[in-house]
CSV table of C-alpha atoms in Angstrom, one decimal:
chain,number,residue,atom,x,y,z
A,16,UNK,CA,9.8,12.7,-53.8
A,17,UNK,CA,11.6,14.1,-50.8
A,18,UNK,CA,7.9,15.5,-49.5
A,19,UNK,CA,6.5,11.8,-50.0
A,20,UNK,CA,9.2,10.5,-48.3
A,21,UNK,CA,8.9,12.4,-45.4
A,22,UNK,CA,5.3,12.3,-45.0
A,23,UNK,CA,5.6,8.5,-45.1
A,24,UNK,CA,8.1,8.8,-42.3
A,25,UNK,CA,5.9,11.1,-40.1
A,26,UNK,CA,2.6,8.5,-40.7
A,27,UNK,CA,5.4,5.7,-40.0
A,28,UNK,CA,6.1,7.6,-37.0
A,29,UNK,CA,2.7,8.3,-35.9
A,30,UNK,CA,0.9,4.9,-36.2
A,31,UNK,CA,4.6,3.4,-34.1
A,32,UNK,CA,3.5,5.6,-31.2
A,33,UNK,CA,-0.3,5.0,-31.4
A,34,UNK,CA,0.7,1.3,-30.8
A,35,UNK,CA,3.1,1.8,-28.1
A,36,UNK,CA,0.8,4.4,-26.4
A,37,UNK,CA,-2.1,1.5,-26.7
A,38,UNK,CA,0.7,-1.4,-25.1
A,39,UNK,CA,1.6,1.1,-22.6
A,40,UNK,CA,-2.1,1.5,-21.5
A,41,UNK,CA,-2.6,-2.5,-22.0
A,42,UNK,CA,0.0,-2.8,-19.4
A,43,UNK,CA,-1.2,-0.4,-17.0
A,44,UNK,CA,-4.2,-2.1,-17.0
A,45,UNK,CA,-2.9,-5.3,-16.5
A,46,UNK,CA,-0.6,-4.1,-13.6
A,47,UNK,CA,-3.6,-2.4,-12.1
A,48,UNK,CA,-5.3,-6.3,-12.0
A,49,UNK,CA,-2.5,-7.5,-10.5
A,50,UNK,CA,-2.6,-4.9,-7.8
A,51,UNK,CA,-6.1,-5.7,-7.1
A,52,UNK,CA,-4.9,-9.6,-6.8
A,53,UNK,CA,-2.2,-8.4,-4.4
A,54,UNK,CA,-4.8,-6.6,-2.1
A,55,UNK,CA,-7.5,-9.1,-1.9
A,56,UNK,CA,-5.1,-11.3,-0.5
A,57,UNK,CA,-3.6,-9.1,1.8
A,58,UNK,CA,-7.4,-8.0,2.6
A,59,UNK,CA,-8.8,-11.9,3.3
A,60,UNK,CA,-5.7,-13.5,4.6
A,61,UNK,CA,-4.6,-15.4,1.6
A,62,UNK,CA,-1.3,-15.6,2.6
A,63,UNK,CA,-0.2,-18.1,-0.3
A,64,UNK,CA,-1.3,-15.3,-2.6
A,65,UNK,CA,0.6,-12.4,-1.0
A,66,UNK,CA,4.1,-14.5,-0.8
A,67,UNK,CA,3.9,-15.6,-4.4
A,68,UNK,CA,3.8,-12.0,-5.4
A,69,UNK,CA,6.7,-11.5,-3.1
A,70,UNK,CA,8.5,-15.0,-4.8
A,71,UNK,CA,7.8,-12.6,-7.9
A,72,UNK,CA,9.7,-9.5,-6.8
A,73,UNK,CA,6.4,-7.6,-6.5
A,74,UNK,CA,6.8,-4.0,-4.7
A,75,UNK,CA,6.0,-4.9,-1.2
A,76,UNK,CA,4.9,-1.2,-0.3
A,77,UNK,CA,2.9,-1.0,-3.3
A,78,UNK,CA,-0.3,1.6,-3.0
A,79,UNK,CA,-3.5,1.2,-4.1
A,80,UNK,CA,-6.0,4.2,-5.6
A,81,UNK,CA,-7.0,5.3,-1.9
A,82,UNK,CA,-3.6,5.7,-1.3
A,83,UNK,CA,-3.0,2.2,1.6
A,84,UNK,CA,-0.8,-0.5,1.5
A,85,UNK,CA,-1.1,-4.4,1.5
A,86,UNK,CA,-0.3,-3.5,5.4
A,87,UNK,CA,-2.8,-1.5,6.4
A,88,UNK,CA,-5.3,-2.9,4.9
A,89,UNK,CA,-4.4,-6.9,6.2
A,90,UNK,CA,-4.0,-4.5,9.5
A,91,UNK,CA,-7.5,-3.0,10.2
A,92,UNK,CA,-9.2,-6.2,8.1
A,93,UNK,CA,-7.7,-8.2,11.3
A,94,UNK,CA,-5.2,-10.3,9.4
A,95,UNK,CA,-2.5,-10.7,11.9
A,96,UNK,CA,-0.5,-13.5,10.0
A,97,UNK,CA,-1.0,-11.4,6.9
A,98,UNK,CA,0.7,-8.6,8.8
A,99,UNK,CA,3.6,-10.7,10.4
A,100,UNK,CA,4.0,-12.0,6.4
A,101,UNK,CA,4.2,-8.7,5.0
A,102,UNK,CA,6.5,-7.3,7.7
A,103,UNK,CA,9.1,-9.7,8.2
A,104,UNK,CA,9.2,-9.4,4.2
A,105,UNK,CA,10.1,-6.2,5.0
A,106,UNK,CA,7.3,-3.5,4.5
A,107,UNK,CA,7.2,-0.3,6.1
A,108,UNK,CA,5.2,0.2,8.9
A,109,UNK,CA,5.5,3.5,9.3
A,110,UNK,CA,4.3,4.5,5.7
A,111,UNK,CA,1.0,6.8,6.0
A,112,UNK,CA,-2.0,6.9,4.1
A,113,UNK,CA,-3.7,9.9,2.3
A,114,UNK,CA,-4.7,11.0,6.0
A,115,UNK,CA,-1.6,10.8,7.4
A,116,UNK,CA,-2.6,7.4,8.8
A,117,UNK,CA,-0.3,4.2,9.7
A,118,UNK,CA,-1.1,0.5,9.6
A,119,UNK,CA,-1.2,1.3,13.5
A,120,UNK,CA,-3.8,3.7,13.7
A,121,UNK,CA,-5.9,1.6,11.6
A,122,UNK,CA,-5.2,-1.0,14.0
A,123,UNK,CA,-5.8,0.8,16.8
A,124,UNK,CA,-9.4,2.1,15.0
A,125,UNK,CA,-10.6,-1.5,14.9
A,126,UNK,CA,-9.3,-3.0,18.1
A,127,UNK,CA,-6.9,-5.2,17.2
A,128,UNK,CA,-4.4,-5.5,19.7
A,129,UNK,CA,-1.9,-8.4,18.8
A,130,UNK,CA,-1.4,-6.6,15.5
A,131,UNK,CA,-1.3,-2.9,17.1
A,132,UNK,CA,1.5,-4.5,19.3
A,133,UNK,CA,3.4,-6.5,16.0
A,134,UNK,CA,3.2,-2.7,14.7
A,135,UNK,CA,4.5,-0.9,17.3
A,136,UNK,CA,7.6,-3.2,16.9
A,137,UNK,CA,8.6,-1.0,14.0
A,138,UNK,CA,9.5,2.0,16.2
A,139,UNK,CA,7.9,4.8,13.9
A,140,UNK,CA,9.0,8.6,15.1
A,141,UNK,CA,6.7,9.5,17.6
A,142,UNK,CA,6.4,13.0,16.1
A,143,UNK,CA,4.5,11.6,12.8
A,144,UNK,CA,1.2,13.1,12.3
A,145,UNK,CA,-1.6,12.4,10.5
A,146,UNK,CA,-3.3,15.3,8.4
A,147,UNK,CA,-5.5,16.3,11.3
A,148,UNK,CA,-2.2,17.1,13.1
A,149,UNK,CA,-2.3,13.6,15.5
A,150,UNK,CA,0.5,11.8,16.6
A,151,UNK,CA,0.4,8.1,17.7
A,152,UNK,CA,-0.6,9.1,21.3
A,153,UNK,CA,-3.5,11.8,20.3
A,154,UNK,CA,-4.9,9.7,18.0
A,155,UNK,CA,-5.2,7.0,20.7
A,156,UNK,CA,-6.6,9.0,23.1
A,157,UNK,CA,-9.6,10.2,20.6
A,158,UNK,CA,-9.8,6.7,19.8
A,159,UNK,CA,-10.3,5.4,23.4
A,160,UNK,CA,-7.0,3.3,23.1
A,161,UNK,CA,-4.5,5.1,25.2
A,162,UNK,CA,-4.4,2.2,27.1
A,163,UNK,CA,-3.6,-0.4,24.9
A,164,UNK,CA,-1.3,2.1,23.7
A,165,UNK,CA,0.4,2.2,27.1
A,166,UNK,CA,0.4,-1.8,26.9
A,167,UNK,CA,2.6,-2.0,24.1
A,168,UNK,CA,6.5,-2.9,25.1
A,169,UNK,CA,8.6,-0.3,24.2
């Protein structure tokens, strides 16, 4: 009786955590749509998208699976009201990619100015590097921006 018992409770056991493990893995996968949401709208502009997921308590400096952030990608896309939104909500600028890269750089990669100088607002160390061993300056010379660069007010 006592071996009955206690098989019962292991298949009990068993078939609890199968479900959890299978609503753990429904939930990631909803969470993983939402992040998608999130970075389309940071991506196209939507700025009525990206402040209801603030309004929500969503994690502003949230990654994606190549490692950037609603900021750097509303950054090199061009989206300067995007990038104003998301920084005075309080992201960090001077997060880096899987390269070592900032919203910045990617800025400074695609030309956009007014956003490169919203960026440099954030006053990132000057000795952060990127994995190719760059900091802000290097990378803007290589780039052929190490006079926009120079532009920005300190």
């Amino acid at each position: 009786m006592k071996i009955v018992f206690l098989l019962s409770s292991i298949v009990f056991a068993l078939s609890f955590s199968f479900s959890l493990l299978a609503a753990d893995n429904q939930q990631e996968e909803e969470y993983q749509s939402l992040v998608g949401l999130f970075f389309d709208a940071a991506r196209i502009g939507n700025n009525e998208v990206v402040d209801a997921f603030f309004s929500q308590s969503f994690p502003i400096d949230q990654r994606n699976n190549q490692s950037y952030t609603a900021l750097m990608v509303a950054a090199y896309q061009g989206n300067r009201e995007t990038v104003r939104l998301l920084l005075d909500s309080g992201a960090n600028a001077c997060l880096q990619d899987k390269r070592g890269n900032t919203a910045l750089m990617g800025a400074l990669i695609k030309r956009e100015i007014g956003i490169a100088k919203d960026l440099y607002q954030a006053e990132c160390a000057p000795e952060l590097r990127n994995k190719a061993g760059l900091n802000l300056k290097e990378f803007a010379e290589i780039y052929g921006q190490s006079n926009v660069l120079k532009s920005l007010p300190y």
